[in-house]
XYZ file of C-alpha atoms in Angstrom:
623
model
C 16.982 -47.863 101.680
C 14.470 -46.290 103.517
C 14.749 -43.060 105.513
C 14.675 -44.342 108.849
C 17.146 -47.205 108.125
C 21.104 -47.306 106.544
C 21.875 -50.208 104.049
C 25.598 -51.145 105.514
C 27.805 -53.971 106.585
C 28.223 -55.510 109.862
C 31.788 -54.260 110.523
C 31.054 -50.234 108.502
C 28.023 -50.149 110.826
C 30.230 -51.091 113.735
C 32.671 -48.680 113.128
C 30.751 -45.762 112.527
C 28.616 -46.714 115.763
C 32.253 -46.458 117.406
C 32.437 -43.145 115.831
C 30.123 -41.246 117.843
C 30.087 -42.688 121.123
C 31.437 -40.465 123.978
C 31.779 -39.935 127.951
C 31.092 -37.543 130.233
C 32.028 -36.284 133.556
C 32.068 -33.486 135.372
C 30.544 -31.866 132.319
C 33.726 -33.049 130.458
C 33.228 -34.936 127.505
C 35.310 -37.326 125.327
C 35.312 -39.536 122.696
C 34.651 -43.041 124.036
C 36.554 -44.538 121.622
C 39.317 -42.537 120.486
C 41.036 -44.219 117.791
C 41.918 -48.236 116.891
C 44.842 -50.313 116.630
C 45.272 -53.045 113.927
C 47.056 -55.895 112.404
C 45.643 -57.403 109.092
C 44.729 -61.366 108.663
C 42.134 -63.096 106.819
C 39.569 -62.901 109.373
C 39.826 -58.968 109.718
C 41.095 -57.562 106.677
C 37.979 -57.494 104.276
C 35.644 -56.458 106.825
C 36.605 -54.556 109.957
C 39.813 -53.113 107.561
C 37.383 -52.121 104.680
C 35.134 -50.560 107.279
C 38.417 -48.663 108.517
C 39.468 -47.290 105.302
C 35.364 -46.092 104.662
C 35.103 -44.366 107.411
C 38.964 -42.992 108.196
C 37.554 -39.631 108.449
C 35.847 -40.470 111.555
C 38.430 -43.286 112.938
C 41.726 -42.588 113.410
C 43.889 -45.836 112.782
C 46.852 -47.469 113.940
C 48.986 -50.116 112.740
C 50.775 -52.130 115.096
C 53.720 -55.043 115.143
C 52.150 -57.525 117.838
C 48.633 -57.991 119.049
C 49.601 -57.961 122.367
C 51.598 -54.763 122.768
C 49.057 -53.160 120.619
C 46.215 -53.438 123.779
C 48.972 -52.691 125.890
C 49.801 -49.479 123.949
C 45.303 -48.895 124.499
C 45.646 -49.743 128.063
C 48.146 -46.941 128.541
C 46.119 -44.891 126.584
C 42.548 -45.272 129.003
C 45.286 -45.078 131.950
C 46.305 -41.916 131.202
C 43.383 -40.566 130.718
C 41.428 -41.978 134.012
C 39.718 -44.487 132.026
C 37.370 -41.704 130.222
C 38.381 -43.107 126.525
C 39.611 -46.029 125.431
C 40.807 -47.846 121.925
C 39.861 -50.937 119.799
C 42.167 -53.157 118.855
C 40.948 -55.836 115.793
C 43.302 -58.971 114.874
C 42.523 -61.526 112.751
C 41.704 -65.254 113.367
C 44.235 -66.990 114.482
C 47.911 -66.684 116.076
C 46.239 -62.342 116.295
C 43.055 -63.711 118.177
C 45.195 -65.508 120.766
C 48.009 -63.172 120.965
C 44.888 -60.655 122.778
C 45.098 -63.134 125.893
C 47.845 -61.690 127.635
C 46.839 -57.645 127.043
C 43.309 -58.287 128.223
C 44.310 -60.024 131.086
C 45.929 -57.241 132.008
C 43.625 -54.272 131.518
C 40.645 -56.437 133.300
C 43.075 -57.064 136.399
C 44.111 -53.407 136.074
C 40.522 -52.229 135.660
C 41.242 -51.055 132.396
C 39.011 -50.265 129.170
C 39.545 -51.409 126.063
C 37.291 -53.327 123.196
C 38.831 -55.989 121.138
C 37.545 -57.178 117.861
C 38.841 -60.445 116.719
C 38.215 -62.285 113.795
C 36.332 -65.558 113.995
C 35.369 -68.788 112.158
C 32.815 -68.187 109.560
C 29.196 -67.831 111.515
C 27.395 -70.514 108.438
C 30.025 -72.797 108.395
C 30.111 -72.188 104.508
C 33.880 -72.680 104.906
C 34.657 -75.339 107.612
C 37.326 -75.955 108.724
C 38.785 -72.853 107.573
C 42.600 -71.869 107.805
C 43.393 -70.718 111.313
C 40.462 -72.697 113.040
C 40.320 -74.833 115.791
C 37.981 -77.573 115.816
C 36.646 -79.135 118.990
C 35.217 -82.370 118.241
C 32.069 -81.981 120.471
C 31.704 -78.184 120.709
C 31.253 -76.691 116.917
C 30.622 -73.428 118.760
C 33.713 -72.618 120.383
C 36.912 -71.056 118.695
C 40.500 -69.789 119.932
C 38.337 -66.336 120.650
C 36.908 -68.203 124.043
C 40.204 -68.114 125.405
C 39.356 -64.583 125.762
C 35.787 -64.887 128.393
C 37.657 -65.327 131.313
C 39.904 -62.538 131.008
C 37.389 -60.176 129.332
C 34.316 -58.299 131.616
C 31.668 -58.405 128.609
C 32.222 -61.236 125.693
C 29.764 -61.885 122.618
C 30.234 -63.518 119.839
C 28.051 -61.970 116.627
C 26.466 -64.425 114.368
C 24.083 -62.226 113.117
C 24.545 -58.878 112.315
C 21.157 -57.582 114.112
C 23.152 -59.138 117.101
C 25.099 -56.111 117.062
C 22.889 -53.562 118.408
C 22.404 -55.281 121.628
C 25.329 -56.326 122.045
C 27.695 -52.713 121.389
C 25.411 -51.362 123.461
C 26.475 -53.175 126.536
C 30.181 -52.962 124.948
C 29.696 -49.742 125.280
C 28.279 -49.791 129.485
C 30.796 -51.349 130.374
C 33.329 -49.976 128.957
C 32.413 -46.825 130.356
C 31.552 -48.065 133.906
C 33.693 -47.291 136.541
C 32.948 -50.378 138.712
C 32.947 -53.101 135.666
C 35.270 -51.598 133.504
C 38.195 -54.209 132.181
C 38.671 -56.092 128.539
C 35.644 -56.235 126.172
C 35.498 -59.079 123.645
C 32.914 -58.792 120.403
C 34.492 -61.482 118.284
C 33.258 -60.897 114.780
C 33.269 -63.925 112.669
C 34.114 -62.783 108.688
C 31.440 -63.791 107.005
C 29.341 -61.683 109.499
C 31.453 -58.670 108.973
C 31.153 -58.645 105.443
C 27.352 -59.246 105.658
C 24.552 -55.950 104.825
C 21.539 -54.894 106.577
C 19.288 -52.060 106.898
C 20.481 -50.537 110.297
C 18.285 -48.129 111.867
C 19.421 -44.642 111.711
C 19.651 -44.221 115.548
C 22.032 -46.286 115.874
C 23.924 -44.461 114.420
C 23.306 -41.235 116.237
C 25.474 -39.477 118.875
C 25.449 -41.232 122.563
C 26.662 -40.078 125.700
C 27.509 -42.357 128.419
C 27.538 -40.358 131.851
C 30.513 -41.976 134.139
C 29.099 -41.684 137.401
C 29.987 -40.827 141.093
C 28.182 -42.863 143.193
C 27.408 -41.152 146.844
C 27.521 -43.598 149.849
C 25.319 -45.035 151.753
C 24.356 -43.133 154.630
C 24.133 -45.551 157.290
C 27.508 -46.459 155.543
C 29.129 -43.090 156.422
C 27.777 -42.721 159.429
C 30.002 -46.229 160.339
C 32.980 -44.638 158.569
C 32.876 -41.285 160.444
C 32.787 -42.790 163.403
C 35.379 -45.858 162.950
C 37.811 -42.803 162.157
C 37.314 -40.515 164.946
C 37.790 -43.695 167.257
C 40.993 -44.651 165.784
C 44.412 -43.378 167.655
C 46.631 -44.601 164.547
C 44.847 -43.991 161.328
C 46.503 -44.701 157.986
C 45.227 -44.561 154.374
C 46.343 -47.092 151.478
C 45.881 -45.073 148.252
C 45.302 -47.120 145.297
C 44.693 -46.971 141.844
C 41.249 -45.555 142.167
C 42.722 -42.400 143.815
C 43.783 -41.719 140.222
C 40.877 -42.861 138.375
C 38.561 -41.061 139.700
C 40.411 -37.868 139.855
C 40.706 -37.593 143.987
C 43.976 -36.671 144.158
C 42.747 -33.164 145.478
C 40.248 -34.574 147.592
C 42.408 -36.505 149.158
C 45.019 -33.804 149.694
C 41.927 -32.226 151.591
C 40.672 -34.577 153.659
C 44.591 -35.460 154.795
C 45.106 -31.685 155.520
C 42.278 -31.624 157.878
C 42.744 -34.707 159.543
C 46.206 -35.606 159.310
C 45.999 -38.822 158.341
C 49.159 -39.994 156.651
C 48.876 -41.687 153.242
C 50.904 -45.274 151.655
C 50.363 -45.705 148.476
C 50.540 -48.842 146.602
C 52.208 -49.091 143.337
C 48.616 -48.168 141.181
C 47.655 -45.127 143.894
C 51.333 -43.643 144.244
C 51.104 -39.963 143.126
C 47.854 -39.365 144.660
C 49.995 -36.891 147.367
C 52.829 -35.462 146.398
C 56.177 -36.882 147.426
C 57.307 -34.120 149.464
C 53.762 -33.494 151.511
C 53.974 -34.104 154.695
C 51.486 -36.712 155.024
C 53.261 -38.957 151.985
C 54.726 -41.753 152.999
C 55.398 -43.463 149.929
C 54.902 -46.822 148.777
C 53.410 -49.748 151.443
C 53.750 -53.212 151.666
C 56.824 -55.880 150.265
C 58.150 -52.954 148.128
C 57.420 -50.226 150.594
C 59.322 -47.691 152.382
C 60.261 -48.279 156.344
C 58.391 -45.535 157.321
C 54.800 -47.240 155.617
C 55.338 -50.463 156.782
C 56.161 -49.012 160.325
C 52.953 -47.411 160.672
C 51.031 -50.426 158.861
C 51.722 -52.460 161.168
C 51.114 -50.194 164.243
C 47.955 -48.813 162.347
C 44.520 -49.576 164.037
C 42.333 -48.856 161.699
C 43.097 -48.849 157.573
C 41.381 -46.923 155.204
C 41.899 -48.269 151.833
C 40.928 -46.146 149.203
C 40.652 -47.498 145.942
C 42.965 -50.600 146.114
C 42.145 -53.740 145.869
C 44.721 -55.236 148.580
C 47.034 -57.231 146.617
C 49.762 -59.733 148.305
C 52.828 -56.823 147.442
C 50.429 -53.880 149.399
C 49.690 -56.622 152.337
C 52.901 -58.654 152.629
C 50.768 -61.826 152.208
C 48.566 -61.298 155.137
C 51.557 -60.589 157.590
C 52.273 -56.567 157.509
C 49.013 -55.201 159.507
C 49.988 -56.703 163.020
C 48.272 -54.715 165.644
C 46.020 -57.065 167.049
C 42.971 -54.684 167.185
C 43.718 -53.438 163.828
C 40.353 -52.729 161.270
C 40.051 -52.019 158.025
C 37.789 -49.058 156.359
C 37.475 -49.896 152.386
C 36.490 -47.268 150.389
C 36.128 -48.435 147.189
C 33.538 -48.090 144.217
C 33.365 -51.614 143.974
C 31.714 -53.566 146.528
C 34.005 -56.809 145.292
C 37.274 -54.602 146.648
C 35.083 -52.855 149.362
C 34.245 -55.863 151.460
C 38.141 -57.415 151.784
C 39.790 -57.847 154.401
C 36.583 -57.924 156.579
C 36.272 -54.253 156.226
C 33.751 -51.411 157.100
C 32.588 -50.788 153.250
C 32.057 -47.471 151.916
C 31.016 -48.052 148.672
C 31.249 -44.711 146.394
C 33.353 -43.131 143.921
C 36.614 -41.944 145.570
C 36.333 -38.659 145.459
C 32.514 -38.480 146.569
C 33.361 -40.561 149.489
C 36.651 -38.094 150.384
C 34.951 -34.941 150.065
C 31.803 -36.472 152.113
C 34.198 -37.873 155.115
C 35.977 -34.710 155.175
C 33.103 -32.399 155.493
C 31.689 -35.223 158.414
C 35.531 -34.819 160.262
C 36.152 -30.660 159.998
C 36.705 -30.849 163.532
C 38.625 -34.005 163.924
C 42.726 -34.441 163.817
C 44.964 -37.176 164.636
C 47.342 -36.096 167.779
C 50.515 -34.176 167.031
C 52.456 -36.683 168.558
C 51.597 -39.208 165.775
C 52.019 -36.734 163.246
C 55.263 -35.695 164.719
C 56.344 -39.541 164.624
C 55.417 -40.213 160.821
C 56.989 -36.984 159.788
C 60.174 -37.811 161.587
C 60.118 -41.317 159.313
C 59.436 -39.886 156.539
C 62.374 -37.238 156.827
C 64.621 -40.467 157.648
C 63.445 -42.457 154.366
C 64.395 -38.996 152.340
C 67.690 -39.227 153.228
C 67.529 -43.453 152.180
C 66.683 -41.804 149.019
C 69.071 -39.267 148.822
C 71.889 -41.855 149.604
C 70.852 -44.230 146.617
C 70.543 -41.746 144.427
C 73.389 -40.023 144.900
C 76.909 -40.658 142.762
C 79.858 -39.287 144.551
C 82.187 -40.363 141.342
C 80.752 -39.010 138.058
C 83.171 -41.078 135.583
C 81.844 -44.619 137.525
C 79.464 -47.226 135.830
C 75.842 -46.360 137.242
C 74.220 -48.610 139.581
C 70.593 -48.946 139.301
C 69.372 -46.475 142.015
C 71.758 -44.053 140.675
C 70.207 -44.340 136.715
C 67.230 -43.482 139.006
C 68.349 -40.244 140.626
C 69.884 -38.934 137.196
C 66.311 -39.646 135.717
C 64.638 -37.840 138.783
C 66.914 -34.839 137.897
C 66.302 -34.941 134.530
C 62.817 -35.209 134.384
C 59.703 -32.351 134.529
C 56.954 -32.634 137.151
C 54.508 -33.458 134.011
C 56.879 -36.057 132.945
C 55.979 -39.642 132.600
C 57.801 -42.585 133.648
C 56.518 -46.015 132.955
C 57.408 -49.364 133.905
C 55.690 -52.887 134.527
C 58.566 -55.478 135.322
C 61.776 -56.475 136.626
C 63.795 -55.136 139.703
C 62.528 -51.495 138.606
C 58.908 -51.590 140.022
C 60.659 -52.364 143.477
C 63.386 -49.572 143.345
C 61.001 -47.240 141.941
C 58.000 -48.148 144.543
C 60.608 -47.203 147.368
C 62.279 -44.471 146.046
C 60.404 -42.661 143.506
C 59.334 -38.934 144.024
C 56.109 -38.334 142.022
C 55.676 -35.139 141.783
C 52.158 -35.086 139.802
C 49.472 -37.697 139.378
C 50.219 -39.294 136.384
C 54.047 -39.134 136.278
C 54.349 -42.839 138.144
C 52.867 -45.191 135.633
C 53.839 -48.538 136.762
C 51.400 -51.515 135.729
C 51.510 -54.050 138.499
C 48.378 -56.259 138.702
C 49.664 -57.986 136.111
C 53.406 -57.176 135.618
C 53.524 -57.576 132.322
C 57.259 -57.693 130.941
C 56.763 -55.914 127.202
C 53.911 -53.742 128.871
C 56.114 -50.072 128.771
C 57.622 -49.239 125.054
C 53.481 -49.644 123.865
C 51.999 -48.361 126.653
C 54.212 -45.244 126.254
C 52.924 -44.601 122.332
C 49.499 -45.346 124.489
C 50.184 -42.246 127.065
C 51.674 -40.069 124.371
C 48.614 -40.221 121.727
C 46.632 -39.731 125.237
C 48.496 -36.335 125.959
C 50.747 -34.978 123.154
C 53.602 -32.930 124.010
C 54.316 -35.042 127.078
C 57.216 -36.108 127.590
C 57.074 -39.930 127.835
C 60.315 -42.194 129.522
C 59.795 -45.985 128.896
C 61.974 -47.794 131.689
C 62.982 -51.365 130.514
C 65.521 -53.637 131.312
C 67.421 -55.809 129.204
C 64.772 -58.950 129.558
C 61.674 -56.672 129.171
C 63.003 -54.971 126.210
C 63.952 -58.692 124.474
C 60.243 -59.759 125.293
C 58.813 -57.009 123.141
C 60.758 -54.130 121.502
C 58.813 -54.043 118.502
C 56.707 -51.743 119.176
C 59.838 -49.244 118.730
C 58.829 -49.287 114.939
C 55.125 -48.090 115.781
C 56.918 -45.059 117.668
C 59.116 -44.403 114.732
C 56.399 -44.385 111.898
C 53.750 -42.258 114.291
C 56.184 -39.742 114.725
C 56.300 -39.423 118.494
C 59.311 -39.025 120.742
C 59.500 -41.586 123.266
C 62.403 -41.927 125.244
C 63.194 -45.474 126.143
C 65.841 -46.202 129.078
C 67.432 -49.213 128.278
C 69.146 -50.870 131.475
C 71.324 -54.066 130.692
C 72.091 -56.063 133.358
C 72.491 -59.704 131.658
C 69.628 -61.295 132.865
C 66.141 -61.320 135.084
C 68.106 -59.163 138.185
C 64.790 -59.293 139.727
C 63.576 -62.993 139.452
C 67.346 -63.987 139.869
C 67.338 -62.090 143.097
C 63.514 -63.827 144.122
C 65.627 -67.386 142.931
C 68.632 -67.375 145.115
C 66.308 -66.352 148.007
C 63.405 -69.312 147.719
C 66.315 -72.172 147.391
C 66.622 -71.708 143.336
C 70.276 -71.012 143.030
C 69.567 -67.915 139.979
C 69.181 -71.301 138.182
C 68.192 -70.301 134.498
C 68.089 -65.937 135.212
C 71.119 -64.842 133.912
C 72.152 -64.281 129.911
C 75.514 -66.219 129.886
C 76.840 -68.936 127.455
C 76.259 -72.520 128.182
C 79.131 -75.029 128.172
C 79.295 -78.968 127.046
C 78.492 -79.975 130.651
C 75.083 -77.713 130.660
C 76.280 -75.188 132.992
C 76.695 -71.626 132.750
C 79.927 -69.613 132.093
C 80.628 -66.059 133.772
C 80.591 -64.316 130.614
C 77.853 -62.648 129.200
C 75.925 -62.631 125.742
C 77.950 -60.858 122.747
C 74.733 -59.194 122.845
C 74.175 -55.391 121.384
C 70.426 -54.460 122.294
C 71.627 -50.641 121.502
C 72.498 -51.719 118.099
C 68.901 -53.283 117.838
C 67.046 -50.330 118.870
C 68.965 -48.104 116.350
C 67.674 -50.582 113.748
C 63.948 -50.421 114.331
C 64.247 -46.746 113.773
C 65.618 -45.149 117.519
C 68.191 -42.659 117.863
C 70.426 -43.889 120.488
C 72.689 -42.155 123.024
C 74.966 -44.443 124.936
C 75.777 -43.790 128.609
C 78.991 -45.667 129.864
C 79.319 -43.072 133.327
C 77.042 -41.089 135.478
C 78.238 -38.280 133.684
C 77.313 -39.500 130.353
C 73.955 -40.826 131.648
C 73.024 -37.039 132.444
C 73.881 -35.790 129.070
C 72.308 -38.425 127.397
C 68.853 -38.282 129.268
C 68.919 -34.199 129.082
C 69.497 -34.923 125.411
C 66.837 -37.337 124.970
C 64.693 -34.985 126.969
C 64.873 -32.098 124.355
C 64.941 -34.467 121.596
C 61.630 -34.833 119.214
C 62.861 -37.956 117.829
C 62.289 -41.831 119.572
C 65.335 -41.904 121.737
C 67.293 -44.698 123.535
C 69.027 -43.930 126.147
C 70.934 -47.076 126.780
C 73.357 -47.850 130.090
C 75.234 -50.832 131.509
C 74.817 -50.422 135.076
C 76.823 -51.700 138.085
C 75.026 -55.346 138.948
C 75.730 -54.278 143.147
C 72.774 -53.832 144.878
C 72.121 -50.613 146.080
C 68.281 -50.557 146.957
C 67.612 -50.505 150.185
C 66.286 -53.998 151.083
C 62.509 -54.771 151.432
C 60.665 -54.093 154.551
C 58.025 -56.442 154.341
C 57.658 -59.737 153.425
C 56.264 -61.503 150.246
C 54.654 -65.237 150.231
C 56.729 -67.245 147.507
C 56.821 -71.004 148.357
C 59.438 -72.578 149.152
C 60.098 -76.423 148.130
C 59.450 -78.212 151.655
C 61.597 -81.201 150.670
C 65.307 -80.950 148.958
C 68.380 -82.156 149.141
C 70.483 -78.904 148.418
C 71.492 -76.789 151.193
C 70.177 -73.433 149.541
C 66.579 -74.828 149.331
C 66.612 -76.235 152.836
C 68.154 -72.601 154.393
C 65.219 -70.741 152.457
C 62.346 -73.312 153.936
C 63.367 -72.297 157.030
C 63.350 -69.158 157.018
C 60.237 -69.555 154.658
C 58.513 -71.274 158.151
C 59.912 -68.367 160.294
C 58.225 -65.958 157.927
C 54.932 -67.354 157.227
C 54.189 -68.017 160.999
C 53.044 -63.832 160.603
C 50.670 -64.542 158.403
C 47.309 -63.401 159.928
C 43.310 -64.051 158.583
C 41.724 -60.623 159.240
C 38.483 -61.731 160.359
């Protein structure tokens, strides 16, 4: 070997590349790549695992139970740490390669990083077909791995091993780009990884990749500045990339001058704190009154950071003033330009501090400030009322498992959930009191997304206390992960609700026409129906056997204890509760676009298409 090159293989030179790769911003500096997940097959284990155990000085490992809770448990990871690291995860061929579909999809809809390295078919065909491989009969190129281009933002596939250097460079980009970031693929066929060359040393050598803040346009602030000082009935939709850019304080800034009130969607809530005066809480189908009251008397909406899903808009039908306009600060120009928006195309906190220095002398009237505080002070006590249990020694509903947690919890606390009825109850009536405590993942609302992502957020920020909320179908998707938690040595607490079925999607069913048809856990009779009683089913008992201590909660009372108990706990902790199946959230104020069959025979579905009619009649084109 000469001095300028390094004689190793394909996967050791990967890895050690991975090594020293870092970010920076606001002279803060991290490793890029902080550690990697993994799950041993033939298509990983003699390359990318060798490389592991050569260079395990350099890159911490972890072994996960599922390929698809192990990049959720990265995704929570690069979440909680505004996207400045990330983590591999490598699989192997086959049922591992595939099992990546549903975790990437995710981070790339969440704008997520994290760089996946599955195994692939051998690159010479030496072996062909080998086990694990699919064979297309007029497309030799193409393995189980493509399933994984349209949900990743980079993909290559590395048949040689000088492929490499190009190609985990641009990993590496976008990875660390704020406006591309998502899933990156390099699918490493085995024979490659095993393969030597003579790398050049700089490749190996320390690289910093600078996360930028991109500064507007000016002509583009100019058009911002003055679409706000003309508007009577401002509001701001805070989304996710309030958070990841670390705005949260600008934002607080340019609200306290202005006095522009702030919704948040379920990504962007936390970016005020719940008891400012200017927080609203969440907007949209999940929203509180006082949000969607002001949305849809708003003329003019400054998004910042969101990308406008159907929850945040109520499928086109919650901004109703008909001279209503929408202000898109984003640092995307993709998000930017929905909605037929003004574009102000930055990095949140750039734009924020720029707009507030432009509007020093500008403030909404006190009359609409009056108004939006007096709503807000009315949706406190909506919260007050469902949290609050007037019997201690009664079954918990819901809401109420949610005020005991509120009480319980610290203002650096995290609670996490993806799923279910709880991203609704918790969008409404949540009071985030920092800007990483709410830590719901809903671009993709992934059911099995919380127990991994919260051994993600605690190897992000040790010491932190870290509550997984799950109900009784999440957890049965995906509680493996339980044993990850157990053998890593960190103390999540996991709230497991049972309620005998999908609550949520049984709810969603009986509205659209679907009866709860095929929600609920109960035994089936002869005739294919379902009996009233539920599953013999012990989910406590499970999580005690994958390693959990677990503290059951039959009353209020003995929810309290058990969640101040799992609290001060350094052990994983369930906290399990059968709750009270009446509905105590306070119902939705918006609407949300699910169709309706426009045909049937059954009274239900033929009651929801009407009102289905009614509804979508509201739906507006913002043009």
């Amino acid at each position: 070997m000469s001095a300028r090159t390094r004689r190793l293989t394909t996967a050791q030179a990967l890895v050690r590349f991975l090594s020293v790769q870092y970010t920076e911003r606001d002279g803060v500096r991290r490793r890029l790549i902080a550690g990697t997940w993994g799950i041993f097959g033939h298509g990983n284990v003699a390359g990318v695992g060798q490389a592991l155990v050569e260079y395990a000085d350099v890159m911490p490992f972890h072994q996960g139970r599922n390929e698809q809770s192990m990049v959720h448990a990265a995704v929570g990871h690069a979440r909680q740490l505004n996207r400045l690291s990330a983590q591999a995860v490598t699989t192997s061929i086959g049922p591992g390669a595939t099992n990546l579909v549903t975790g990437a999809a995710l981070a790339t809809i969440n704008r997520l990083p994290v760089l996946l390295l599955p195994g692939d078919y051998f690159a010479s065909h030496a072996a062909d077909p080998l086990l694990q491989q699919l064979e297309h009969p007029v497309e030799a190129d193409v393995s189980v791995n493509d399933t994984l281009r349209p949900v990743s933002r980079y993909f290559d596939r590395i048949t040689r091993p000088e492929a490499l250097i190009p190609s985990a460079l641009q990993a590496m980009r976008v990875l660390a780009d704020p406006a591309e970031t998502g899933a990156v693929t390099l699918a490493l066929p085995q024979d490659v990884q095993a393969e030597a060359y003579d790398w050049p040393e700089e490749f190996f050598a320390e690289r910093v990749w600078h996360v930028r803040r991109p500064a507007p346009d000016p002509v583009e602030l100019t058009a911002a500045v003055e679409a706000i000082r003309s508007a009577a009935r401002p509001l701001i939709v805070a989304g996710g990339g309030v958070h990841h850019s670390e705005a949260e304080e600008a934002l607080r800034a340019f609200v306290e001058t202005t006095g522009i009130p702030v919704a948040s969607t379920q990504a962007g809530k936390g970016a005020l704190r719940h008891d400012h005066p200017a927080d609203l809480g969440g907007i949209g189908h999940t929203g509180t009154a006082v949000s969607d009251e002001l949305a849809r008397t708003a003329d003019l909406v400054i998004g910042v950071g969101t990308r406008y899903t159907d929850f945040t808009t109520a499928s086109g039908t919650l901004f109703r003033n008909p001279d209503v306009r929408f202000l898109n600060l984003n640092i995307t120009g993709f998000d930017a330009h929905k909605l037929a928006a003004r574009t102000l195309v930055c990095d949140a906190r750039t734009g924020l501090d720029l707009l507030r220095e432009a509007l020093a002398d500008h403030r909404v009237s006190e009359e609409y400030v009056a108004g939006y505080r007096a709503g807000k002070a009315r949706w406190d006590e909506v919260v007050e009322a469902a949290y609050r249990a007037d019997d201690d020694s009664a079954v918990p509903t819901q809401t109420q498992v949610l005020g005991a947690l509120d009480a319980a919890v610290g203002d650096d606390d995290v609670v996490i959930n993806a799923a279910g009825s709880l991203p609704g109850d918790l969008h409404k009536l949540w009071r985030s009191r920092s800007p990483r405590q709410y830590h719901l993942e809903y671009g993709y609302s992934c059911m099995g997304y919380e127990i991994p992502a919260g051994i993600g957020v605690q190897q992000a920020a040790p010491g932190t206390p870290v509550w997984a909320l799950v109900g009784d179908g999440t957890y049965l998707m995906m509680p493996t992960e339980i044993v990850t938690a157990v053998q890593e040595g960190l103390p999540l607490n996991v709230v497991l609700i049972q309620n005998h079925g999908y609550a949520s999607i049984g709810g969603l069913s009986e509205e659209t026409g679907g009866e709860r048809f095929g929600t609920a856990y109960r035994f089936r009779a002869a005739d294919g129906t379902f009996t009233g009683a539920p599953l013999p089913v012990d989910l406590a008992a499970n999580a005690a056997s994958l390693g959990m201590d677990v503290l059951r909660a039959k009353t209020v009372r003995e929810l309290r204890e058990a969640l101040a108990a799992a609290r001060a706990s350094d052990r994983p902790t369930c906290v399990y509760v059968e709750t009270d199946p009446a509905p105590t959230a306070p119902p939705a104020e918006a609407w949300w676009d699910v169709p309706v069959a426009e045909t049937a025979s059954r009274e239900a579905a033929v009651a929801a298409r009407e009102r289905y009619d009614r509804q979508a009649a509201d739906r507006r084109r913002h043009l």
